[in-house]
Short mmCIF file of N, CA and C in Angstrom, two decimals:
data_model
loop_
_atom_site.label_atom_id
_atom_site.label_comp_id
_atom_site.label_asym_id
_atom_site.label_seq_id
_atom_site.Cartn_x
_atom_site.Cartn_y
_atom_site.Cartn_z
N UNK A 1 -14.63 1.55 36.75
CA UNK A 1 -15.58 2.26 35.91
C UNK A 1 -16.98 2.09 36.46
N UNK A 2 -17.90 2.94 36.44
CA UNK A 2 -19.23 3.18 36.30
C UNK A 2 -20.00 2.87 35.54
N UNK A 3 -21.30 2.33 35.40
CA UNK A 3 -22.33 2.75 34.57
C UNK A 3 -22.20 4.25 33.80
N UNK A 4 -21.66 4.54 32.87
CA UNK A 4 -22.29 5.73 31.87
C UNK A 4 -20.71 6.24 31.69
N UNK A 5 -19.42 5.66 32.40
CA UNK A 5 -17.92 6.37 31.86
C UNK A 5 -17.73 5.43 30.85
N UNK A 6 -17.14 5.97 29.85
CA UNK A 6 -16.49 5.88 28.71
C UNK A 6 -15.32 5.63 28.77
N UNK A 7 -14.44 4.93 28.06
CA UNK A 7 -13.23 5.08 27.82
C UNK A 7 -13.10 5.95 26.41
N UNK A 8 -11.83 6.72 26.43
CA UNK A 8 -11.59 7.85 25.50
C UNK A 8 -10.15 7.42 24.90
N UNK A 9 -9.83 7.10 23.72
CA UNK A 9 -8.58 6.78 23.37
C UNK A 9 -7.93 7.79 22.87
N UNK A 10 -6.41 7.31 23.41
CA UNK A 10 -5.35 8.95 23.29
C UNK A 10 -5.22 9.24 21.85
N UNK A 11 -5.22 8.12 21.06
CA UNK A 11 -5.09 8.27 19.71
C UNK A 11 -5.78 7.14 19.00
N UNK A 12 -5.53 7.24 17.60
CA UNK A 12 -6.73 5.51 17.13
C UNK A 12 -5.42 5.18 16.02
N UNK A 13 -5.65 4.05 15.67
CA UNK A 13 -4.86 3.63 14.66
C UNK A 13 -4.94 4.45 13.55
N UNK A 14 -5.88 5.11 13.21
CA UNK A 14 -5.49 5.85 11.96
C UNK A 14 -5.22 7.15 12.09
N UNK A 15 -5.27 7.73 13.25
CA UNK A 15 -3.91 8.78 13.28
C UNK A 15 -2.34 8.17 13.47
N UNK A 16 -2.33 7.58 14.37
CA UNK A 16 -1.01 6.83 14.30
C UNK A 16 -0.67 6.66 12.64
N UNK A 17 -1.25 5.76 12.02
CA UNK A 17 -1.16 5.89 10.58
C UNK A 17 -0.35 7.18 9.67
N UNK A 18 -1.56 8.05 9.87
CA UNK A 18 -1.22 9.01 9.50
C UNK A 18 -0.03 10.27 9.88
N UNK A 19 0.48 9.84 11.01
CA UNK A 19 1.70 10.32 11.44
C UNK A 19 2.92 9.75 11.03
N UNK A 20 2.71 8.86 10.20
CA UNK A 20 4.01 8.18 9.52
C UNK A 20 4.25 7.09 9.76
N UNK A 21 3.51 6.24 10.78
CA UNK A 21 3.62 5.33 11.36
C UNK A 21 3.03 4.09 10.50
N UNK A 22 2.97 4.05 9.25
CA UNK A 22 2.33 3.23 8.57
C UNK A 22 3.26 1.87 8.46
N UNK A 23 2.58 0.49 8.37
CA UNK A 23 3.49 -0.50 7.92
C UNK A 23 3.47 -0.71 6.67
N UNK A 24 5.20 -0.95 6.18
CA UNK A 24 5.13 -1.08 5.22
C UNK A 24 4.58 -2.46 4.37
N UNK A 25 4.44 -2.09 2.97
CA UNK A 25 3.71 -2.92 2.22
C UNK A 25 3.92 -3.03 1.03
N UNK A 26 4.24 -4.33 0.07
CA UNK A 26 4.10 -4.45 -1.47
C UNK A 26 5.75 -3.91 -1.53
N UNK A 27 6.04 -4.22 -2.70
CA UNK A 27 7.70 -4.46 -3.92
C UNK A 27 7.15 -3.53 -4.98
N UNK A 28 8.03 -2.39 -5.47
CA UNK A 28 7.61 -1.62 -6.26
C UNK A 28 9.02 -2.05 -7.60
N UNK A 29 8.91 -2.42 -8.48
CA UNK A 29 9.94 -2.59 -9.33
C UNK A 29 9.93 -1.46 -11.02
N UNK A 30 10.91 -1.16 -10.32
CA UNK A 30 10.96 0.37 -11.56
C UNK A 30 11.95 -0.72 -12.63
N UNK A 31 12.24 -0.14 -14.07
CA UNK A 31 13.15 -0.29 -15.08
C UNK A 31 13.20 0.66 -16.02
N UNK A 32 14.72 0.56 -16.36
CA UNK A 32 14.93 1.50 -17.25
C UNK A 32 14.80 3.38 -16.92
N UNK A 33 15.51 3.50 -15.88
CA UNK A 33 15.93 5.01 -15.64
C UNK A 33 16.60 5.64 -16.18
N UNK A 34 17.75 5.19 -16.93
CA UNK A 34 18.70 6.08 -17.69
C UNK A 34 18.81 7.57 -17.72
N UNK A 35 19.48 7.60 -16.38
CA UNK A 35 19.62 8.78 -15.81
C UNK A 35 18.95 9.94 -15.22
N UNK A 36 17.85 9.29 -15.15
CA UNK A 36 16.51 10.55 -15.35
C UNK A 36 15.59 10.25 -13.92
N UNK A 37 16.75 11.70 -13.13
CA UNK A 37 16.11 11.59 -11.48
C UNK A 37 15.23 11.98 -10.95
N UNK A 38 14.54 13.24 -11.31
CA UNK A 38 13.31 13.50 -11.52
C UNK A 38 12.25 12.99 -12.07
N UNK A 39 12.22 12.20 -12.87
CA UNK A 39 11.20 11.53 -13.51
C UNK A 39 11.14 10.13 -12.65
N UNK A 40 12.35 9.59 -11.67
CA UNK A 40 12.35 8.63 -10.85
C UNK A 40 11.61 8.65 -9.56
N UNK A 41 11.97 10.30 -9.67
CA UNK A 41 11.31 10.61 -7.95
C UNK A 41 9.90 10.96 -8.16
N UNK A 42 9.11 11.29 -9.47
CA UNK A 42 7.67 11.48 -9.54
C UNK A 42 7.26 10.32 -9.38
N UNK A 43 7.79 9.44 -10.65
CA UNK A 43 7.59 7.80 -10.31
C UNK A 43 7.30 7.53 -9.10
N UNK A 44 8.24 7.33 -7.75
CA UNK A 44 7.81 7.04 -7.02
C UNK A 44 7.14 7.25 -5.97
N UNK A 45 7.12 8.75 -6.36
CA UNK A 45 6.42 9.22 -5.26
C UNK A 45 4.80 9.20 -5.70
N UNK A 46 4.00 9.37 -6.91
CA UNK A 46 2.87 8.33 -7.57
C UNK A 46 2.66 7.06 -7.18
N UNK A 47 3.81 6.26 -7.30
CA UNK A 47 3.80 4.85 -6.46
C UNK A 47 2.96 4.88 -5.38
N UNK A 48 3.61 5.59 -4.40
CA UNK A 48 3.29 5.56 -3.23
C UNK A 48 1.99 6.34 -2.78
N UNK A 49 1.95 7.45 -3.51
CA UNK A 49 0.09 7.49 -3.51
C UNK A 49 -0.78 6.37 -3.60
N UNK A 50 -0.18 5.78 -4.83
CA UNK A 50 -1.20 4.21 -5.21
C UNK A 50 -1.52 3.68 -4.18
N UNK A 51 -0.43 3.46 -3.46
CA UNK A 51 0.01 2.40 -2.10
C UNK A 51 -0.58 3.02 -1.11
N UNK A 52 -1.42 3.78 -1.27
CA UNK A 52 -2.32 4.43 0.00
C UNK A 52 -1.15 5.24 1.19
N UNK A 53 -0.19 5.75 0.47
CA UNK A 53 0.92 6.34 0.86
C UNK A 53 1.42 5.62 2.21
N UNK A 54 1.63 4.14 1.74
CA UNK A 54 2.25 3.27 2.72
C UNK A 54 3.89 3.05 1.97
N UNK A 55 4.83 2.93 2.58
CA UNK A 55 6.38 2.79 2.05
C UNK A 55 5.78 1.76 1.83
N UNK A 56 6.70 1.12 0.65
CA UNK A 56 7.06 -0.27 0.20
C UNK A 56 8.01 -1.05 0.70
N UNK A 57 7.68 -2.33 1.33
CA UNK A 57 8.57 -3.25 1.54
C UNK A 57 10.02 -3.18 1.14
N UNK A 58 10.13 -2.73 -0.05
CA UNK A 58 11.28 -3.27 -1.05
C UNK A 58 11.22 -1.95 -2.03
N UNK A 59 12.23 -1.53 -2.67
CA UNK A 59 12.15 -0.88 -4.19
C UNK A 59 13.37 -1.46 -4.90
N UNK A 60 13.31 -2.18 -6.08
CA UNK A 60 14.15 -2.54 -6.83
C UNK A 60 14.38 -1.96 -8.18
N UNK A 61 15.30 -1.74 -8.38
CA UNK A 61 15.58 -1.22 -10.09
C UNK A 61 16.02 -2.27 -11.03
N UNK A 62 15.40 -2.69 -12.10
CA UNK A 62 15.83 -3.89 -12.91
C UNK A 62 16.38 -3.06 -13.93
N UNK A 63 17.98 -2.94 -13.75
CA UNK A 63 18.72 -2.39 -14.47
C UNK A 63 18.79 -1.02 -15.26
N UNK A 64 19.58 -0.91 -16.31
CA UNK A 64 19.69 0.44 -17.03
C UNK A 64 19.43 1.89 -15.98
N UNK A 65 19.85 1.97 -15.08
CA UNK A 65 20.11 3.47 -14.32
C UNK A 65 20.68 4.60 -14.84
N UNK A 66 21.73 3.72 -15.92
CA UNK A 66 22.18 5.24 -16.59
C UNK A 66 22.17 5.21 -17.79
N UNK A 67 22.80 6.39 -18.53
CA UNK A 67 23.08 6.81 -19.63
C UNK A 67 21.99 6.98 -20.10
N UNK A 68 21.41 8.02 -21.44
CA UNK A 68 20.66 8.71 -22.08
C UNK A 68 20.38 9.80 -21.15
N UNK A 69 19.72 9.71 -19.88
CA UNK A 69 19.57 11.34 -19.14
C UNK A 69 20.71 11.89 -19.07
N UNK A 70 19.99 13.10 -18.31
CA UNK A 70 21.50 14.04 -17.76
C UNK A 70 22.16 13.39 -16.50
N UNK A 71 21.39 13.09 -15.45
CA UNK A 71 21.36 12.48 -13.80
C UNK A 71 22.39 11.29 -13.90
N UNK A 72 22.67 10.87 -14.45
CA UNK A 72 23.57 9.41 -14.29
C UNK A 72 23.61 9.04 -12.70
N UNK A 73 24.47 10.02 -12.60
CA UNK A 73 25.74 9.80 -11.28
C UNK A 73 24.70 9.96 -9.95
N UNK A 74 23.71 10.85 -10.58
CA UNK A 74 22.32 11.65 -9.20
C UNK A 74 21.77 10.46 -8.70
N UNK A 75 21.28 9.59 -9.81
CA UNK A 75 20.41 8.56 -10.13
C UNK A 75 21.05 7.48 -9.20
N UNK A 76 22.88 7.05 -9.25
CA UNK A 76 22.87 6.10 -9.10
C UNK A 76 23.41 6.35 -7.18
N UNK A 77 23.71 7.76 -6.70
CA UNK A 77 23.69 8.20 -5.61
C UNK A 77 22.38 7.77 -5.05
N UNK A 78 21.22 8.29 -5.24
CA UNK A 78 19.92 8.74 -4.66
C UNK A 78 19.46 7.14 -4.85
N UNK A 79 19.81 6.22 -5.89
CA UNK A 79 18.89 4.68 -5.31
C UNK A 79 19.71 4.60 -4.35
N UNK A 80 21.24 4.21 -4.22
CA UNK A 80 21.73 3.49 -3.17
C UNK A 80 21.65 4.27 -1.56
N UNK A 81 21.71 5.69 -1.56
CA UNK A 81 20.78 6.61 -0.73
C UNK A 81 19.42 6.06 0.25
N UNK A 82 18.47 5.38 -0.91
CA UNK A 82 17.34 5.20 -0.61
C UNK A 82 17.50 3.67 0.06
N UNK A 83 18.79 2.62 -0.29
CA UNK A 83 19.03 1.32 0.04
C UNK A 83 17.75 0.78 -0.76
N UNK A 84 17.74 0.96 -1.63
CA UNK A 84 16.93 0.24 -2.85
C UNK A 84 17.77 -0.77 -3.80
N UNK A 85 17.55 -1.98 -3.99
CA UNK A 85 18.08 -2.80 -4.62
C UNK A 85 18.31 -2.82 -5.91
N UNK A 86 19.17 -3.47 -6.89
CA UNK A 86 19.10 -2.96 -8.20
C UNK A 86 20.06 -3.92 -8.90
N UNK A 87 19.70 -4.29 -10.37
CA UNK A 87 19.96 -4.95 -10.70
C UNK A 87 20.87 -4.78 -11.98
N UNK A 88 22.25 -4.83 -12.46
CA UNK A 88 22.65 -4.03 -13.45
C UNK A 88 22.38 -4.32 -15.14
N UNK A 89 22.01 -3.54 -15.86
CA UNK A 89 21.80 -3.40 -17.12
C UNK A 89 22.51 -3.56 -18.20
N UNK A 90 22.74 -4.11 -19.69
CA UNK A 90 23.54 -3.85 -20.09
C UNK A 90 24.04 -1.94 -20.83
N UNK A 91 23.09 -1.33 -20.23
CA UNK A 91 23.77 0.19 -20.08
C UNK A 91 24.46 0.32 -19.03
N UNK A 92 24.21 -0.13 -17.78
CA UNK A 92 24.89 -0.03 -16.61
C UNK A 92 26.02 -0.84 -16.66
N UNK A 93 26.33 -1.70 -17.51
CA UNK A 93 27.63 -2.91 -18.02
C UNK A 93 28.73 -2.02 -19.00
N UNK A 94 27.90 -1.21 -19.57
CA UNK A 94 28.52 -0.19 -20.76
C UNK A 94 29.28 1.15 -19.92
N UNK A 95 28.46 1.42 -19.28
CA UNK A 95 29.35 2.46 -18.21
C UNK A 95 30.58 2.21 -16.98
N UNK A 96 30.04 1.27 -16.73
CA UNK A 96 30.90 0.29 -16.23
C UNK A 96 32.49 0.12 -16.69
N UNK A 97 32.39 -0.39 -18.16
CA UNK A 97 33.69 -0.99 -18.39
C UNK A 97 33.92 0.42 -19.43
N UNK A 98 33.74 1.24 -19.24
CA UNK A 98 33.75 2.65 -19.76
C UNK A 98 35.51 3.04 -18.47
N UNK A 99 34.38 2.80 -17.65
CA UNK A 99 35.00 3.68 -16.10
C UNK A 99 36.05 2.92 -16.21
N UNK A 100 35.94 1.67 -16.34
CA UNK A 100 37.21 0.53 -15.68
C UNK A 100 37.86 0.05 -16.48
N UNK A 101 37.67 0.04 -18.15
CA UNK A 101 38.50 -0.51 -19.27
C UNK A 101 38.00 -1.45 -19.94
N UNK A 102 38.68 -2.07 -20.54
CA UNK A 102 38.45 -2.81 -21.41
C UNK A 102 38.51 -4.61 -20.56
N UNK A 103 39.58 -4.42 -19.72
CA UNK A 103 39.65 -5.77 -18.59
C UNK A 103 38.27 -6.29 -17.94
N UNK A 104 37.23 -5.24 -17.42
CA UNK A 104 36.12 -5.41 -17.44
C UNK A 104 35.34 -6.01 -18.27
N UNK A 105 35.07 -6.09 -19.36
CA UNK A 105 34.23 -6.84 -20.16
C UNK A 105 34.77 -8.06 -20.96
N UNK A 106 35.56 -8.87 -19.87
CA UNK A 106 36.25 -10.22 -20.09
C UNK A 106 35.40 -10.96 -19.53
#
């Protein structure tokens, strides 16, 4: 280099950033979905505005995924989909031994 050249960078960290390349950050813990997949996916996708639209480390569900919405089955596709962790409810205990009988809730 010379007196008066510059170096010019190909890109800066905050385009990289902004190309998706963000690290992730922070545990987002939802509860109480009961079936309701749309109202899960505004949820988190709000989340993640908050989060300066960085993914989260982690997303966990502390139980109740189903029953009262329509989505049950959407709901419990689209967390494990997402490999989001989750924790079961006693609605999610109720559907459960629904599916599997009465041997279940021994």
């Amino acid at each position: 280099l010379k007196d008066g050249d510059f170096l010019t960078p190909t890109s800066s960290v905050d385009e990289e950033q902004e190309e998706g390349q963000r690290e992730a950050r922070g545990v987002l813990v939802i509860g109480d979905v009961h079936g309701c997949l749309e109202e899960l996916q505004r949820l988190h996708a709000k989340a993640l505005s908050l989060n300066d639209h960085c993914p989260f480390r982690q997303v966990i569900i502390v139980g109740d995924m189903v029953n009262k919405g329509p989505e049950s089955a959407k709901v419990i596709k689209y967390v494990r989909a997402q490999q989001w962790l989750s924790v079961r409810g006693n609605h999610d205990d109720g559907a459960l031994a629904t599916a599997l009988g009465d041997e279940f809730r021994g």
